[in-house]
């Protein structure tokens, strides 16, 4: 059978990224202080394609990911996966993004009852100039953290009460996985500390009183949440770059208050 | 060219609904006290198919809807559209559902500033036993109304503050369009009156103070919002059946509090 | 602390369903011929609420589900879960719906290579009139199966080729879990046999030739897919009712061809 | 009433983007050779916030957008809108993104019947260093174009037939709106010419034969579609930068084939 993908292409265009998207795959992820857990990842995997090739070989991406479904994956291990993909496809550059729901057991502030909370997380591995002297590797860890924001303006101007709402804080950080390790659990905890209050799945009445009063005592605009996270991430010497999004689904509007920051140190 | 759809089918199965789904079409909708407005509708249109026919003719659905894009549509006019579809396809039953965003100008409670708020609305037309003595027609009007809910339990047990959040209230009502007319504007206003507070696009500081205090003075569980709407809809003699969903996106959790009721009078 | 939920309500309205929605929870699911697998479920759990109570106790739903996350769940076991919820909330009726991605290893038709394919599945447990002589229990198993449909009309009228596309077939079945068991794996296989071709994650060239030719030899309208599934489900004496949706994302349009059937035996 | 937003902030962090997101607003858009059309836009509008201010004034974004809903907007007019926002908020930088569904009447290839097709489009306006000598303005036009792709490999290796599917091609282009104008209609037409076949809402049998055979005669990988669009956009001297995404929802898989390119000239 002829391999059409290997045909000569004469348009003279190197393709930056080509591969598969929206591929569901179960993966075993290592957790902090807990046994491994299988997550359902959605993968996007691509390679660069030189100008003279008509097409890439899509089935090879699936083959490599299928191999990786039974390993115990830590973010840092993904360099092995994207390297294997780049080699199997004779590519210079490769990129692997995995989006998955990750559960953390959270303890309610007063009753101390424990229940799981699911966070949308992401691993992204970028390999550039593989097998050359300019080879570079970049790993990005992403978390989406639901929190409570309570409006300082509403509290200030109202005789009682203050509007508050769920906000989604998305943080992507880049750090050197060959030297350091940052647990999803730890990154999430730092982000939660910057909100008016943290969010829980299970709250008894004594907990609900606690989080209600805590949020009221701790009013924050999206600007405040963002700036407090920026302050923490700037101080953290391990982190080389970061991107923050704070999306507060206002309870008094049908739109969000939104803030964004991206910094490379 | 052979018409495969007209082939004889021998499996002996009458199909209840077959047609097109996720078809985008602009439609001119009549508004209360305002000029007509073009909305972007997403349509699902189906007919019944007798057992002896292999397939329906999908292009005819598109032809009829394309004809209707320039008319000034009121919910009641849709009987004409679904009847035309049933006839063009020689079908006994037909169903047309249109989902669209509908804008209403809302006036802020204190500053009286006006701004548009977009509501997801629905028209559904069901025609049964067309051209027989048992012909029946049913029209359903649906609205999704974002509101504020403030938790009575949180207010009661906390020394200050109370968690509140955006909630989405979905209401579908069925009434006889040959005798009555219910404006989207009026249905939405009744639903908004059942929440802790109504929601606005544009609120200046004096308005924000007003809605914050109003919500605090007016705490409601999803159960309360639901029961207040049930009370109104039961009393309304024009309405023959209704379905209510109240989805409160709790600010202290990552899940919703949810209540549901369906009644046929 | 006062329990506001237990306050007397005087509106005289029994609420049909109230509880929590969009609650993420990991669950261990039993698989056919394979070890258990943790899935990420999204839960909606509700109970009925008598007219004299102001509110239900939302945290108890989370408590019961948190307990169940480490059990090995088979659809039939969920009667235990919804019964526990109904009892903990002193409710007559209860309903539990779990939506989750479920992976099955599929073998490519020629190369025999194996790769996982993720299917969206659902368990729904409905308990009515608990602790009365009219107690009833209903279990619904739902699967969403991506398949290929190839258009018989396009094949017939064209000199070569035929348009084909991915279609999503959703099937919900109801059967008596106290007497029978139906594996997700088996239900999916039956549905896949009704399409122009089955879908795979990993196909080498010899497999791609096979599925291309198989689909071309096996053209099917959405009406055909639906009727073939109806035929199988009508014959299956274990199944008491079913609901089928076939949504074919036409490659020549930006809308879907769609067919629907619901039958109670 | 105190203006909390104007409070002094001492964290020393300039915020890059802060404003509102997911704000629905109707807008009148100018069309090529046709009367204006109201579209339903979803807006994200932001400004930069200097380090010494605690917060921005969210209601002013809504005020300006509400003013703009009755104007006849061309992409180039949005410089006026984002400038007005930057001035009302005393900001140096501002960004406005509008996402909306835009309908174009398409003519079937053989029957010449006309029907509307809705495309997801985007206007993005970026204003930098406003009121300084380094003021810069950038406008980005985005379109998402559904097309048919037919797999060259499947055609080559199979005795008959070839798998094909709907693909979504997203293209963002940047050009100087002070000197040139590019109609949405023209950009879409160029993209459609790069696919195996264009997509239509209304196709009679003679049209279906035409598009089926055209796609079969014109097989394209995502790589081919991407490269043909790159070739066109590189040649177009008006365009200063572009970003292309081709997402082909494979009919034989449950995942997409995907290609991406971004170039700044």
CSV table of C-alpha atoms in Angstrom, one decimal, chain A:
chain,number,residue,atom,x,y,z
A,1,UNK,CA,0.0,0.0,0.0
A,2,UNK,CA,1.3,3.4,-1.0
A,3,UNK,CA,2.2,5.8,1.9
A,4,UNK,CA,0.6,9.0,0.7
A,5,UNK,CA,1.8,10.9,3.7
A,6,UNK,CA,5.4,10.3,2.5
A,7,UNK,CA,4.7,12.0,-0.9
A,8,UNK,CA,6.8,14.9,-1.8
A,9,UNK,CA,5.2,18.3,-1.1
A,10,UNK,CA,6.2,21.2,-3.2
A,11,UNK,CA,4.5,24.1,-1.6
A,12,UNK,CA,7.6,24.9,0.5
A,13,UNK,CA,5.8,25.3,3.8
A,14,UNK,CA,7.1,23.9,7.1
A,15,UNK,CA,4.1,23.1,9.3
A,16,UNK,CA,4.6,24.3,12.9
A,17,UNK,CA,2.1,21.9,14.5
A,18,UNK,CA,0.2,18.9,13.2
A,19,UNK,CA,-1.3,15.9,15.0
A,20,UNK,CA,-4.3,14.8,16.9
A,21,UNK,CA,-6.8,16.7,19.2
A,22,UNK,CA,-9.6,15.7,21.6
A,23,UNK,CA,-8.2,12.2,22.1
A,24,UNK,CA,-9.5,10.7,25.3
A,25,UNK,CA,-7.0,8.5,27.2
A,26,UNK,CA,-6.9,7.2,30.8
A,27,UNK,CA,-3.6,8.0,32.6
A,28,UNK,CA,-2.2,7.0,36.0
A,29,UNK,CA,-1.1,10.2,37.8
A,30,UNK,CA,1.1,10.3,40.9
A,31,UNK,CA,-0.4,12.1,43.8
A,32,UNK,CA,1.2,13.8,46.8
A,33,UNK,CA,1.1,11.5,49.9
A,34,UNK,CA,-1.5,9.2,48.2
A,35,UNK,CA,-1.6,6.2,46.0
A,36,UNK,CA,-1.7,6.8,42.2
A,37,UNK,CA,-5.0,7.7,40.6
A,38,UNK,CA,-6.3,7.0,37.1
A,39,UNK,CA,-7.5,10.2,35.5
A,40,UNK,CA,-9.4,10.7,32.2
A,41,UNK,CA,-7.2,12.9,30.1
A,42,UNK,CA,-8.0,14.7,26.9
A,43,UNK,CA,-4.9,14.9,24.8
A,44,UNK,CA,-3.6,17.2,22.0
A,45,UNK,CA,-0.3,16.0,20.6
A,46,UNK,CA,1.5,17.6,17.7
A,47,UNK,CA,4.8,17.6,15.9
A,48,UNK,CA,6.4,19.9,13.4
A,49,UNK,CA,6.4,18.7,9.7
A,50,UNK,CA,9.2,19.6,7.3
A,51,UNK,CA,8.1,21.3,4.0
A,52,UNK,CA,8.9,18.3,1.8
A,53,UNK,CA,6.5,15.8,3.5
A,54,UNK,CA,2.9,15.8,2.4
A,55,UNK,CA,1.6,14.5,5.8
A,56,UNK,CA,2.3,13.2,9.3
A,57,UNK,CA,1.4,9.7,10.5
A,58,UNK,CA,-1.6,10.2,12.8
A,59,UNK,CA,-1.8,6.7,14.1
A,60,UNK,CA,1.6,6.8,15.7
A,61,UNK,CA,0.5,9.5,18.2
A,62,UNK,CA,-2.2,7.1,19.3
A,63,UNK,CA,0.2,4.2,19.6
A,64,UNK,CA,2.6,6.1,21.9
A,65,UNK,CA,-0.2,7.5,24.1
A,66,UNK,CA,-1.7,4.0,24.4
A,67,UNK,CA,1.7,2.7,25.6
A,68,UNK,CA,1.8,5.4,28.3
A,69,UNK,CA,-1.7,4.8,29.8
A,70,UNK,CA,-0.3,2.3,32.3
A,71,UNK,CA,2.7,4.2,33.6
A,72,UNK,CA,2.7,6.2,36.7
A,73,UNK,CA,3.0,9.7,35.3
A,74,UNK,CA,4.5,12.7,37.1
A,75,UNK,CA,4.6,15.9,35.1
A,76,UNK,CA,8.3,15.5,34.7
A,77,UNK,CA,7.9,12.1,33.1
A,78,UNK,CA,6.2,13.6,30.1
A,79,UNK,CA,9.5,14.6,28.6
A,80,UNK,CA,9.9,10.9,27.9
A,81,UNK,CA,6.5,10.7,26.2
A,82,UNK,CA,6.9,13.7,23.9
A,83,UNK,CA,10.5,12.7,23.0
A,84,UNK,CA,9.2,9.2,22.0
A,85,UNK,CA,6.6,10.8,19.8
A,86,UNK,CA,9.1,13.2,18.2
A,87,UNK,CA,11.4,10.2,17.5
A,88,UNK,CA,8.7,7.9,16.2
A,89,UNK,CA,7.7,10.7,13.8
A,90,UNK,CA,11.2,11.9,13.0
A,91,UNK,CA,10.2,15.4,14.1
A,92,UNK,CA,12.3,18.3,15.4
A,93,UNK,CA,9.5,19.8,17.6
A,94,UNK,CA,6.8,18.2,19.6
A,95,UNK,CA,4.0,19.4,21.9
A,96,UNK,CA,1.8,17.4,24.2
A,97,UNK,CA,-1.1,18.8,26.2
A,98,UNK,CA,-3.1,16.8,28.6
A,99,UNK,CA,-6.3,18.2,30.3
A,100,UNK,CA,-7.8,16.2,33.2
A,101,UNK,CA,-9.9,16.4,36.2
A,102,UNK,CA,-7.9,15.8,39.4
A,103,UNK,CA,-9.5,15.1,42.8
A,104,UNK,CA,-8.1,16.4,46.1
A,105,UNK,CA,-9.6,15.5,49.5
A,106,UNK,CA,-10.4,18.7,51.3
A,107,UNK,CA,-11.1,19.0,55.0
A,108,UNK,CA,-13.9,21.3,56.1
A,109,UNK,CA,-12.6,24.2,58.2
A,110,UNK,CA,-14.6,23.5,61.5
A,111,UNK,CA,-16.2,20.0,61.3
A,112,UNK,CA,-13.0,18.6,59.8
A,113,UNK,CA,-15.2,16.4,57.5
A,114,UNK,CA,-13.3,15.2,54.4
A,115,UNK,CA,-14.7,15.2,50.8
A,116,UNK,CA,-13.2,15.2,47.4
A,117,UNK,CA,-13.1,18.3,45.2
A,118,UNK,CA,-12.4,17.9,41.4
A,119,UNK,CA,-10.0,20.5,39.8
A,120,UNK,CA,-9.4,20.8,36.1
A,121,UNK,CA,-5.6,20.5,35.6
A,122,UNK,CA,-3.2,20.5,32.7
A,123,UNK,CA,0.2,19.2,31.8
A,124,UNK,CA,1.9,20.7,28.8
A,125,UNK,CA,5.3,19.5,27.4
A,126,UNK,CA,7.1,21.4,24.7
A,127,UNK,CA,10.1,19.9,23.0
A,128,UNK,CA,12.1,22.1,20.5
A,129,UNK,CA,14.9,21.3,18.1
A,130,UNK,CA,15.1,17.7,19.3
A,131,UNK,CA,18.5,15.9,18.6
A,132,UNK,CA,20.2,19.2,17.8
A,133,UNK,CA,22.6,21.3,20.0
A,134,UNK,CA,19.7,23.8,20.5
A,135,UNK,CA,17.3,21.2,22.0
A,136,UNK,CA,15.0,22.9,24.5
A,137,UNK,CA,12.3,21.5,26.8
A,138,UNK,CA,9.5,23.4,28.6
A,139,UNK,CA,7.0,22.1,31.0
A,140,UNK,CA,3.8,23.9,32.0
A,141,UNK,CA,1.6,23.0,34.9
A,142,UNK,CA,-1.9,24.4,34.8
A,143,UNK,CA,-4.7,24.4,37.4
A,144,UNK,CA,-8.2,25.8,37.5
A,145,UNK,CA,-9.2,26.6,41.0
A,146,UNK,CA,-12.8,27.6,42.0
A,147,UNK,CA,-12.9,30.1,44.9
A,148,UNK,CA,-15.2,32.6,46.5
A,149,UNK,CA,-14.8,36.3,45.8
A,150,UNK,CA,-16.7,38.9,47.9
A,151,UNK,CA,-16.9,42.4,46.5
A,152,UNK,CA,-15.2,45.1,48.6
A,153,UNK,CA,-17.2,47.9,46.9
A,154,UNK,CA,-20.5,46.2,47.7
A,155,UNK,CA,-19.5,45.6,51.3
A,156,UNK,CA,-18.3,49.2,51.7
A,157,UNK,CA,-21.4,50.9,50.4
A,158,UNK,CA,-24.1,48.6,51.7
A,159,UNK,CA,-25.5,48.8,55.2
A,160,UNK,CA,-25.4,45.0,55.4
A,161,UNK,CA,-24.4,42.1,53.2
A,162,UNK,CA,-22.1,42.1,50.2
A,163,UNK,CA,-22.5,40.3,46.9
A,164,UNK,CA,-20.2,37.3,46.5
A,165,UNK,CA,-19.9,34.6,43.9
A,166,UNK,CA,-17.9,31.6,42.6
A,167,UNK,CA,-14.8,32.7,40.6
A,168,UNK,CA,-12.5,30.4,38.6
A,169,UNK,CA,-8.8,31.2,38.9
A,170,UNK,CA,-6.7,29.6,36.2
A,171,UNK,CA,-2.9,29.5,36.7
A,172,UNK,CA,-0.3,28.2,34.4
A,173,UNK,CA,3.3,28.0,35.6
A,174,UNK,CA,6.6,27.0,33.9
A,175,UNK,CA,9.5,25.6,35.9
A,176,UNK,CA,12.5,23.4,35.3
A,177,UNK,CA,11.3,19.8,35.9
A,178,UNK,CA,14.8,18.4,35.8
A,179,UNK,CA,15.7,20.3,39.0
A,180,UNK,CA,12.4,20.8,40.8
A,181,UNK,CA,9.0,19.4,41.4
A,182,UNK,CA,5.8,21.3,42.2
A,183,UNK,CA,2.8,19.2,43.3
A,184,UNK,CA,-0.7,20.2,42.0
A,185,UNK,CA,-1.8,20.0,45.6
A,186,UNK,CA,0.6,22.7,46.7
A,187,UNK,CA,0.0,25.1,43.8
A,188,UNK,CA,-3.8,24.9,44.4
A,189,UNK,CA,-3.4,25.6,48.1
A,190,UNK,CA,-1.4,28.7,47.4
A,191,UNK,CA,-4.0,30.0,45.0
A,192,UNK,CA,-6.9,29.3,47.4
A,193,UNK,CA,-5.1,31.3,50.1
A,194,UNK,CA,-5.5,34.4,47.8
A,195,UNK,CA,-9.3,34.4,47.5
A,196,UNK,CA,-12.0,35.7,49.9
A,197,UNK,CA,-12.6,32.1,50.8
A,198,UNK,CA,-11.7,28.6,49.7
A,199,UNK,CA,-14.5,26.4,48.3
A,200,UNK,CA,-15.5,22.9,49.7
A,201,UNK,CA,-17.7,20.0,48.6
A,202,UNK,CA,-19.0,19.2,52.1
A,203,UNK,CA,-19.8,21.9,54.6
A,204,UNK,CA,-21.9,21.4,57.7
A,205,UNK,CA,-23.6,24.4,59.3
A,206,UNK,CA,-20.6,25.3,61.5
A,207,UNK,CA,-18.4,25.3,58.4
A,208,UNK,CA,-20.9,27.4,56.4
A,209,UNK,CA,-20.9,30.0,59.2
A,210,UNK,CA,-17.1,30.0,59.1
A,211,UNK,CA,-16.7,30.4,55.3
A,212,UNK,CA,-19.5,33.0,55.2
A,213,UNK,CA,-17.8,35.2,57.8
A,214,UNK,CA,-14.4,34.5,56.4
A,215,UNK,CA,-15.4,35.8,53.0
A,216,UNK,CA,-17.1,38.9,54.6
A,217,UNK,CA,-14.0,39.7,56.5
A,218,UNK,CA,-11.8,39.2,53.5
A,219,UNK,CA,-13.4,41.2,50.5
A,220,UNK,CA,-11.5,40.9,47.2
A,221,UNK,CA,-11.9,42.3,43.7
A,222,UNK,CA,-10.5,40.1,40.9
A,223,UNK,CA,-7.7,42.7,40.8
A,224,UNK,CA,-6.9,41.7,44.5
A,225,UNK,CA,-6.9,38.0,43.9
A,226,UNK,CA,-4.7,38.5,40.8
A,227,UNK,CA,-2.2,40.7,42.6
A,228,UNK,CA,-1.9,38.4,45.6
A,229,UNK,CA,-1.2,35.5,43.2
A,230,UNK,CA,1.3,37.6,41.2
A,231,UNK,CA,3.1,38.5,44.5
A,232,UNK,CA,3.4,34.8,45.5
A,233,UNK,CA,4.5,33.6,42.0
A,234,UNK,CA,7.1,36.4,41.6
A,235,UNK,CA,8.7,35.5,44.9
A,236,UNK,CA,8.9,31.8,44.0
A,237,UNK,CA,12.4,31.4,42.5
A,238,UNK,CA,11.6,28.0,40.9
A,239,UNK,CA,8.9,29.5,38.7
A,240,UNK,CA,10.3,30.9,35.4
A,241,UNK,CA,7.1,32.3,33.9
A,242,UNK,CA,3.4,32.3,34.7
A,243,UNK,CA,0.0,33.2,33.4
A,244,UNK,CA,-3.0,34.0,35.6
A,245,UNK,CA,-6.7,34.5,34.7
A,246,UNK,CA,-9.4,35.3,37.3
A,247,UNK,CA,-13.0,35.0,36.1
A,248,UNK,CA,-15.5,36.0,38.7
A,249,UNK,CA,-19.1,35.0,37.8
A,250,UNK,CA,-20.7,38.1,39.4
A,251,UNK,CA,-23.9,37.3,41.3
A,252,UNK,CA,-25.4,40.7,40.4
A,253,UNK,CA,-24.7,40.5,36.7
A,254,UNK,CA,-24.9,37.9,33.9
A,255,UNK,CA,-21.3,38.6,32.9
A,256,UNK,CA,-17.9,38.1,34.6
A,257,UNK,CA,-15.4,40.4,36.1
A,258,UNK,CA,-12.1,39.3,34.6
A,259,UNK,CA,-8.4,40.0,35.2
A,260,UNK,CA,-5.3,38.6,33.4
A,261,UNK,CA,-1.5,38.7,33.8
A,262,UNK,CA,1.4,37.0,32.0
A,263,UNK,CA,5.0,37.4,33.2
A,264,UNK,CA,8.3,35.9,32.1
A,265,UNK,CA,11.0,36.4,34.6
